[in-house]
Coordinates of C-alpha atoms and ligand atoms in Angstrom, one line a residue:
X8 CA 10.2 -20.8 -6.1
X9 CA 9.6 -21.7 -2.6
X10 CA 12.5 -23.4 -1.0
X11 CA 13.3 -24.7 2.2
X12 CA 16.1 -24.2 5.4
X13 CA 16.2 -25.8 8.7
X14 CA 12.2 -26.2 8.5
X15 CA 11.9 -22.0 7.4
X16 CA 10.9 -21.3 3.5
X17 CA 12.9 -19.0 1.7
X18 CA 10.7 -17.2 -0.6
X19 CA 11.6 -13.7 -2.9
X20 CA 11.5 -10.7 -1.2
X21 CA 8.0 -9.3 -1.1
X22 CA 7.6 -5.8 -3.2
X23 CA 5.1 -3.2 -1.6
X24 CA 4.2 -0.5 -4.0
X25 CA 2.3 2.2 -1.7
X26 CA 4.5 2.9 1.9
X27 CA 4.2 6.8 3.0
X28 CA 7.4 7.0 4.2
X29 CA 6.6 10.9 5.8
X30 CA 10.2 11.7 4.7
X31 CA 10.8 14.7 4.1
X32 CA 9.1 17.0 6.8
X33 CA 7.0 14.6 8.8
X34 CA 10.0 12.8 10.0
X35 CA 7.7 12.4 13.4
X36 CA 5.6 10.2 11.8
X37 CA 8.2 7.9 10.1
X38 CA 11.8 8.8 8.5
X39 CA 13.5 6.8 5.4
X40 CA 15.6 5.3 8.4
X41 CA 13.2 3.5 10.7
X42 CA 10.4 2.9 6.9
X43 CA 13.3 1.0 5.4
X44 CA 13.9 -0.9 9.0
X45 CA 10.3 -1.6 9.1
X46 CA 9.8 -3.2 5.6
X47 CA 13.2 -5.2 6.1
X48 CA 11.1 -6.3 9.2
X49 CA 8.6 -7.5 7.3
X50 CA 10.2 -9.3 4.6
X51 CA 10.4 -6.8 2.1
X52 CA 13.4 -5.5 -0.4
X53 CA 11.4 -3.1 -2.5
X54 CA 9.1 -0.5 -1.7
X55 CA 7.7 2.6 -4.0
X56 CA 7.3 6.0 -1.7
X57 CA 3.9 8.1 -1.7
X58 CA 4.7 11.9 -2.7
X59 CA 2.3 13.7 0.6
X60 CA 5.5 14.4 2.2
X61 CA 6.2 18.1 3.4
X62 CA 7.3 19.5 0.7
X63 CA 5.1 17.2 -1.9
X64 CA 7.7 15.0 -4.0
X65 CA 7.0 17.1 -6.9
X66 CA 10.3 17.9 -8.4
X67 CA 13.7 16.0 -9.3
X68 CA 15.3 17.3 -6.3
X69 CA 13.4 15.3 -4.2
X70 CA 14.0 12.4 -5.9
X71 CA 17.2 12.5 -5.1
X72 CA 17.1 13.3 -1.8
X73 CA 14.9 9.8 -1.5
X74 CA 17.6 8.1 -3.4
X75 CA 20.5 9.6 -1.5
X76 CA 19.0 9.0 1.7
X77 CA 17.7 5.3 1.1
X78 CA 21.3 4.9 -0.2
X79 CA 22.7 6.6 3.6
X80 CA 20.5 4.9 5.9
X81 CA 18.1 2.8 4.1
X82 CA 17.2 -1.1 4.4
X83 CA 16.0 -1.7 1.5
X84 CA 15.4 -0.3 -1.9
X85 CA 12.6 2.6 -2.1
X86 CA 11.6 4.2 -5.8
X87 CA 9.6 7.4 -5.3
X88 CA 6.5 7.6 -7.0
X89 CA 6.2 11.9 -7.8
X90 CA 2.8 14.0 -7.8
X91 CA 0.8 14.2 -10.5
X92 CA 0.4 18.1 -9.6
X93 CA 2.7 20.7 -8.4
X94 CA 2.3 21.0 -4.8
X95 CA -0.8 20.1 -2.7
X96 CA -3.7 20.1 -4.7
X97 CA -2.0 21.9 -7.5
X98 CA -3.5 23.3 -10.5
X99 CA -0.4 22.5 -12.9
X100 CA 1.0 19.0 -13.3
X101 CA 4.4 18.4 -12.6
X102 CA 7.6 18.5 -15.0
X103 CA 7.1 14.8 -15.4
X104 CA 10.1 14.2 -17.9
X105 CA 12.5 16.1 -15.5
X106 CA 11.0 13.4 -12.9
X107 CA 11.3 10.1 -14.9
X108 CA 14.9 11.5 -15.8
X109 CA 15.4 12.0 -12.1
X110 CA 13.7 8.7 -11.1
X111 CA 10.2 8.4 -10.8
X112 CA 8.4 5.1 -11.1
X113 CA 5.3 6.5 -11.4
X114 CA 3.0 9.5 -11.4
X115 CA 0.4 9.7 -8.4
X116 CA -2.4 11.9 -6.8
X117 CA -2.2 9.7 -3.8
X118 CA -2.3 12.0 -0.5
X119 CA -2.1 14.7 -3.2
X120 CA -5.4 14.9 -5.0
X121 CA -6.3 15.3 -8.6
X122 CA -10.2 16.1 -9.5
X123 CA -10.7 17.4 -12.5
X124 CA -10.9 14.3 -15.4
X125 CA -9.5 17.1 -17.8
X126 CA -6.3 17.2 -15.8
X127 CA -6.3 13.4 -15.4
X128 CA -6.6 13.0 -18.8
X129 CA -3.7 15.5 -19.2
X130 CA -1.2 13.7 -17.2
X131 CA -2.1 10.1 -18.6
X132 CA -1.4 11.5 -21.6
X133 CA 2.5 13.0 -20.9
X134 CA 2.6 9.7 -18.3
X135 CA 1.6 7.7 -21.6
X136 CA 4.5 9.3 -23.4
X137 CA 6.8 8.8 -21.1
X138 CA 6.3 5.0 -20.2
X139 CA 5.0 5.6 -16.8
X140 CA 1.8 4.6 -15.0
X141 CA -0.4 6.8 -13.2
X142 CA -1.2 5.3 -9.9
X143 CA -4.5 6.7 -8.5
X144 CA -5.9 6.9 -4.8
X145 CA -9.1 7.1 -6.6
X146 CA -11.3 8.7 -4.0
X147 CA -14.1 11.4 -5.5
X148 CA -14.5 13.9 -3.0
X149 CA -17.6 15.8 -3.9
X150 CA -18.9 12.1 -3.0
X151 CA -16.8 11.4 0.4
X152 CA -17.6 15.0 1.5
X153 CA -16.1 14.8 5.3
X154 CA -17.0 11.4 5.9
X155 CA -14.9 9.3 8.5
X156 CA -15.7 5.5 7.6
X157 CA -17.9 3.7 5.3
X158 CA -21.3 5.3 4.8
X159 CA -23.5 2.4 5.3
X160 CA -24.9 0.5 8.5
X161 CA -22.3 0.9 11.3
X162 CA -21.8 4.6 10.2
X163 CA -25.7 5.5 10.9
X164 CA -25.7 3.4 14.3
X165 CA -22.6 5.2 15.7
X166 CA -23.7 8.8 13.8
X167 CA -20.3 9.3 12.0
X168 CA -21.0 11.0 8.9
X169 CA -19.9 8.3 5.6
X170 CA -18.3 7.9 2.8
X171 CA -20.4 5.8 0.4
X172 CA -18.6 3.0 -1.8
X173 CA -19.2 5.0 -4.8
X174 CA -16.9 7.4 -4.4
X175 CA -14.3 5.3 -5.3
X176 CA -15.9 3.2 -8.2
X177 CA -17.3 6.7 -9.7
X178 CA -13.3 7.6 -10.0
X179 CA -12.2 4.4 -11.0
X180 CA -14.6 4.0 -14.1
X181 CA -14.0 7.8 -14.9
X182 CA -10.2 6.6 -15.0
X183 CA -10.2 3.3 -16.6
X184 CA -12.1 5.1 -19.5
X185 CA -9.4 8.0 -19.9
X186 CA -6.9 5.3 -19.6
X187 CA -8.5 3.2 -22.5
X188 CA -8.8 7.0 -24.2
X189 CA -4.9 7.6 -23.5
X190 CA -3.5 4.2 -23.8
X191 CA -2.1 4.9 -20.4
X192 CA -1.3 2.2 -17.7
X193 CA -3.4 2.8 -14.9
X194 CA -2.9 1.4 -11.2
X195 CA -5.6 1.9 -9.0
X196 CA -4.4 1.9 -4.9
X197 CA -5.7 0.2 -2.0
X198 CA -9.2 -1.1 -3.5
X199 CA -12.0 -1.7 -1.1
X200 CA -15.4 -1.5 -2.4
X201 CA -17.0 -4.4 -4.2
X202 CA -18.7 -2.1 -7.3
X203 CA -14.6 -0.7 -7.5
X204 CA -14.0 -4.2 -8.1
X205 CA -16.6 -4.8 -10.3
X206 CA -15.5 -1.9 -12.4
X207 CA -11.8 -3.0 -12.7
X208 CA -12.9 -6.5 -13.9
X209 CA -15.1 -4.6 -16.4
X210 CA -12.2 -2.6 -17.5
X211 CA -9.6 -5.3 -17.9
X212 CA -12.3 -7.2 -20.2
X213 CA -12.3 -4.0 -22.2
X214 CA -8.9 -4.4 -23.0
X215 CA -7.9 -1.3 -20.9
X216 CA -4.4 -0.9 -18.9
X217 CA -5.4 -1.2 -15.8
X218 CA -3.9 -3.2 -12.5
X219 CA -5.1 -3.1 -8.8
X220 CA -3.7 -3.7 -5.2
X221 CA -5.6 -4.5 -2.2
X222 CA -4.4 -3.8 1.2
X223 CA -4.3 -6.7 4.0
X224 CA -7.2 -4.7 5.9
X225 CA -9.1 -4.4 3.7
X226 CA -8.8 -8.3 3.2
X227 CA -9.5 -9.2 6.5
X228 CA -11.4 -6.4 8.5
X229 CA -14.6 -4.6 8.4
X230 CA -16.5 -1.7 9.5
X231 CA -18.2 -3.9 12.3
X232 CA -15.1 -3.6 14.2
X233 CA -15.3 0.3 14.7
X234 CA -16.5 2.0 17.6
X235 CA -16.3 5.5 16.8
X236 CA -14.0 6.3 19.5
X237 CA -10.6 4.1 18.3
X238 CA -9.2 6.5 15.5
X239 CA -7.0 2.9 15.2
X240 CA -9.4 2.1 13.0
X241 CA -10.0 4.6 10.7
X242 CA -8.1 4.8 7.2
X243 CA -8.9 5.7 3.8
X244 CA -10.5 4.3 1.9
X245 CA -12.3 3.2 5.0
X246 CA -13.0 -0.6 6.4
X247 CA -16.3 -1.4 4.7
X248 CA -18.9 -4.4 4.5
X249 CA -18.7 -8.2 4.5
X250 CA -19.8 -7.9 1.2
X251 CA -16.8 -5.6 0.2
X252 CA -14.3 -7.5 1.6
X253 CA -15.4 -10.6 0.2
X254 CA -15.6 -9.0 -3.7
X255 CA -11.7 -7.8 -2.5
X256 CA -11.2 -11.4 -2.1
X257 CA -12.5 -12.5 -5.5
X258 CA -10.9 -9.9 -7.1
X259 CA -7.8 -11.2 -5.8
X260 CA -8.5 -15.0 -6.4
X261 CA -10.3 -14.4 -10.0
X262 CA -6.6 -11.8 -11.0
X263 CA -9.0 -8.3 -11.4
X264 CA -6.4 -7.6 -8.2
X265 CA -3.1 -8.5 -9.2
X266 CA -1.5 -7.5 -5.9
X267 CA -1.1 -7.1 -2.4
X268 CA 0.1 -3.5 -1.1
X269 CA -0.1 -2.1 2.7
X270 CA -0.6 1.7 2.4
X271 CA 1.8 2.0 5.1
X272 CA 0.6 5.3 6.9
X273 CA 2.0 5.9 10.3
X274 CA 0.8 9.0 12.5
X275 CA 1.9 9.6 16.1
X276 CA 0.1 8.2 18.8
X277 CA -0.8 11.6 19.6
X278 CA -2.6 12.1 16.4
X279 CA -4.4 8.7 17.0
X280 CA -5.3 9.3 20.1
X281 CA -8.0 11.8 19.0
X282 CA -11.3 12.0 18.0
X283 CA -12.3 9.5 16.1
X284 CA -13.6 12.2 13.6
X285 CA -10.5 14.5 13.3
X286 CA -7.9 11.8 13.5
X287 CA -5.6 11.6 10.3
X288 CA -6.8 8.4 8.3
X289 CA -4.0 5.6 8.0
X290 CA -2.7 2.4 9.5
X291 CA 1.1 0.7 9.9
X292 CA 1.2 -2.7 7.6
X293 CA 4.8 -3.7 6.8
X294 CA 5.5 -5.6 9.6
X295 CA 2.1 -7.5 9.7
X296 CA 1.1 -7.7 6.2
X297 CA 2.9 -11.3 5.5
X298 CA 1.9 -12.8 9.1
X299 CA -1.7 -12.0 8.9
X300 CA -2.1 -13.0 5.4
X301 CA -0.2 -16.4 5.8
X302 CA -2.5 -17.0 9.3
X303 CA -5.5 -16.1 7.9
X304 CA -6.1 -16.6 4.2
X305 CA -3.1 -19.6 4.1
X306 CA -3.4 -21.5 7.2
X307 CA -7.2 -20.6 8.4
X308 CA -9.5 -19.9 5.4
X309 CA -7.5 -22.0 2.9
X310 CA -8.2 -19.5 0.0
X311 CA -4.7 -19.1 -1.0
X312 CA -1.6 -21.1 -0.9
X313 CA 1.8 -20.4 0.3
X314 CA 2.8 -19.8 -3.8
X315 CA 0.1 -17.4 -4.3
X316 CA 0.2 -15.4 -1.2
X317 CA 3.9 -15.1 -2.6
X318 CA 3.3 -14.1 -5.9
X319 CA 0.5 -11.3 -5.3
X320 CA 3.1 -9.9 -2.9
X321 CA 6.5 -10.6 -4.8
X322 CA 6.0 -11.8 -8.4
X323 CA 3.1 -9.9 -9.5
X324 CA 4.3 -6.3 -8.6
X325 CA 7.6 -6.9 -9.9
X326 CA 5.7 -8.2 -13.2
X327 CA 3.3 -5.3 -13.2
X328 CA 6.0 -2.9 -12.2
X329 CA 8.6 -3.9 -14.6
X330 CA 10.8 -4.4 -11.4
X331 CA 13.9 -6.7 -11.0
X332 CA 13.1 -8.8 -7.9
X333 CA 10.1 -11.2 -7.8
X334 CA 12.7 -13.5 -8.3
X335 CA 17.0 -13.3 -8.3
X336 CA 17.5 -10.6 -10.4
X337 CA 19.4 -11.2 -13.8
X338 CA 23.2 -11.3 -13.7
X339 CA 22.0 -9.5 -9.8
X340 CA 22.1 -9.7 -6.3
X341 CA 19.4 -11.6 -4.2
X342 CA 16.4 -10.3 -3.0
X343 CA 15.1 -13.1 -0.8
X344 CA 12.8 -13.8 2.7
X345 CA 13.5 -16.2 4.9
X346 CA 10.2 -17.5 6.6
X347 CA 9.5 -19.1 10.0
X348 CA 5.7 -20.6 9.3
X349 CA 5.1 -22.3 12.2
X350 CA 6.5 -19.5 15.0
X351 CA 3.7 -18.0 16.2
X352 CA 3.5 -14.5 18.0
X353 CA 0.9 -12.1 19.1
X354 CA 1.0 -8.6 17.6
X355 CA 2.1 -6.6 19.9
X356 CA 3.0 -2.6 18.0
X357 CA 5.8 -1.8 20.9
X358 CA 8.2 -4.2 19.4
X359 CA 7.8 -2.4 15.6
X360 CA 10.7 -0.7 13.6
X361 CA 8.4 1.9 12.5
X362 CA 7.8 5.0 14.3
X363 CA 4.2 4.0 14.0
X364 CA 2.2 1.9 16.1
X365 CA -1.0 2.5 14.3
X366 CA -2.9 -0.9 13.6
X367 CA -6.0 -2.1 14.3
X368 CA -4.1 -5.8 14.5
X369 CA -2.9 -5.5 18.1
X370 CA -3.2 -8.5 20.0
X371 CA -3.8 -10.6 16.9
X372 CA -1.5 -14.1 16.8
X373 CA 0.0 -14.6 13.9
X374 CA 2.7 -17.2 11.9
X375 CA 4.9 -17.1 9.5
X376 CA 7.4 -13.9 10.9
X377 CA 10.1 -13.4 8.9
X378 CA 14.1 -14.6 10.4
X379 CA 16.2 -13.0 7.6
X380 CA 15.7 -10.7 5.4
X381 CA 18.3 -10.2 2.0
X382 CA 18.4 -7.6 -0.2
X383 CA 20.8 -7.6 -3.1
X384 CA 22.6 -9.8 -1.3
X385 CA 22.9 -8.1 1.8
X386 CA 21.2 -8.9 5.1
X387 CA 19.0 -6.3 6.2
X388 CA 16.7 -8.0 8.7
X389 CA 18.9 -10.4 10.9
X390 CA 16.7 -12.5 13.5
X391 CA 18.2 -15.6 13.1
X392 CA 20.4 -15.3 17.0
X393 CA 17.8 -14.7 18.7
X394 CA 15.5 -16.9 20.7
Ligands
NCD424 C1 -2.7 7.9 3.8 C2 -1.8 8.8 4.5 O1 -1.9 8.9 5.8 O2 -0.9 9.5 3.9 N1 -3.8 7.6 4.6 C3 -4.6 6.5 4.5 O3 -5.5 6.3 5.3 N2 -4.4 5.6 3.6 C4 -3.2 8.6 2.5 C5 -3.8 7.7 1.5 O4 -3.2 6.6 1.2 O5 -4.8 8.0 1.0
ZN425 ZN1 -4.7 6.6 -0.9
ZN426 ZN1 -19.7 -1.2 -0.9
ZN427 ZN1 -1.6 5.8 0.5

């Protein structure tokens, strides 16, 4: 599925399923507008929509206002994943059929925050019902208290309080078992500890529902890189160890991860620009996720090929996802990339769509940029003119 013109590859349009989009209410940050012109950017025709917008994307209104809007100004398409709970940290779970009726690809605590297993289990179970996975940032906060990065060596040297690895793999295995309980499927966000991993490989030899993403930072960076003063850096679930990021890499190669997702999270420079402790977590990926993964686990490290970089980032969420795209869609419209893999270009965040220029990849050369972007059969990305 990897074809060629004038020396670019045309590949499908790559599929992210967790962008915060900060529309409505943190338009600041990032609007549906300039998110949209970002992922077209970067190659991408789908993206799913986190609900920690102001207000949380909790009813079926809202879902149509992300719908409505993407269809006014968008550049590609955007299905809005809804809370789990009403409101921030709610105590009642959404109307969830109203929300599948209205839209919803999925029910999430992502930016939101669900605790308590009894009201996990209670929303995999009407989730369940309804045909729709529950899509967990799986983070347990008695366990990451008010840590700022990985709880482990770097975190004692610089004296930045931690959050240990565990809190994620604790919520993971307390899911994947209510998922087994509930027949539910589960997707667990932006893994990055190795026993998180572990778990997940455990789980899918159980039988259980359950898929993963990994994020391209958490593919390529550690904690060694933070300094404790460049809030660039910091993101959630944090950088952590060699270690981790070579188990996120297994996963990956061995399937426990079946795919490739950037937790696009702009903030304002303002915001980043503090303290490295009070600073909002979160980093921009749509424009530098394909690059950086060609350059460095393609071209470099040799882990991947071209075809598998494509699929974890294309195929496999459509797959997962139930999603046209991956592919020309039946009896549809194409949703393709076309690829320059030899121009290379140094990252430079001035020159991004996004409103967000928060990455720790500046300065980083990378190849394979994408020249034209097409989403059902329209060009939304348009490169090919210039030098
Ligand atoms: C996300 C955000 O800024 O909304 N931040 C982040 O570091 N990933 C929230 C999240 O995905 O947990
Ligand atoms: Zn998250
Ligand atoms: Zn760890
Ligand atoms: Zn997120």
């Amino acid at each position: 599925q990897v074809h060629e013109l004038n020396g670019n590859v045309i590949v499908p349009g790559f599929i992210d399923m967790h962008v915060h989009l900060r529309d409505p209410g943190l338009e600041y940050k990032e609007t549906i507008e300039t998110g949209t012109r970002s992922a077209a950017a970067g190659g991408f025709t789908t993206i799913a929509c986190m609900p920690n917008t102001k207000p949380i994307l909790d009813n079926p209104e809202l879902m149509r206002y992300i719908y409505d809007t993407t269809n006014k100004t968008g550049s590609c398409k955007v299905l809005p994943y809804a809370a789990i709970t009403r409101g921030e940290r709610g105590e009642e779970l959404t109307d969830m059929e109203a929300l599948k009726e209205a839209g919803a690809v999925g029910f999430t605590d992502d930016g939101v925050g669900v605790q308590s297993g009894g009201m996990m289990r209670s929303a995999m179970e009407r989730a369940k019902a309804l045909g729709l996975p529950i899509v967990i940032h799986a983070e347990d906060e008695s366990l990451s208290g008010k840590g700022c990065m990985n709880e482990g060596d770097v975190s004692k040297r610089l004296g930045l309080p931690g959050i240990p690895g565990v809190a994620e793999s604790v919520h993971v295995a307390r899911d994947a078992l209510l998922a087994e309980l509930t027949g539910v499927h589960l997707h667990v966000c932006h893994i990055s500890d190795a026993s998180a991993v572990d778990v997940v490989r455990w789980a899918k030899g159980r039988g259980i529902r359950i898929t993963a993403e990994v994020t391209p930072h958490h593919l390529l960076l550690t904690d060694e890189g933070i300094d404790g003063t460049d809030a660039n850096w910091k993101v959630n679930p944090p950088l952590r160890t060699e270690k981790d990021r070579l188990a996120c890499l297994e996963g990956l190669l061995d399937g426990t991860i079946d795919m490739i997702a950037t937790d696009h999270a702009p903030h304002s420079e303002e915001e980043k620009r503090r303290a490295f402790q009070v600073a909002p977590f979160g980093f921009v990926g749509l424009e530098t996720a394909f690059p950086l993964l060609y350059t460095e686990l393609v071209e470099k490290a040799k882990l991947l090929t071209l075809q598998q970089l494509v699929k974890k980032m294309a195929t496999a969420p459509a797959e997962v996802f139930n999603l046209p795209g991956g592919t020309v869609a039946e009896g549809g419209l194409a949703d393709l990339v076309v690829v320059n893999l030899e121009e290379e270009r140094v990252i430079d965040p001035a020159t991004f769509a996004s409103k967000g220029r928060n990455t720790p990849f500046a300065g980083w050369r990378a190849k394979g940029w994408p020249v034209l972007t097409i989403c059902d059969g329209k060009v939304t990305f348009d490169r090919t003119n210039s030098k």
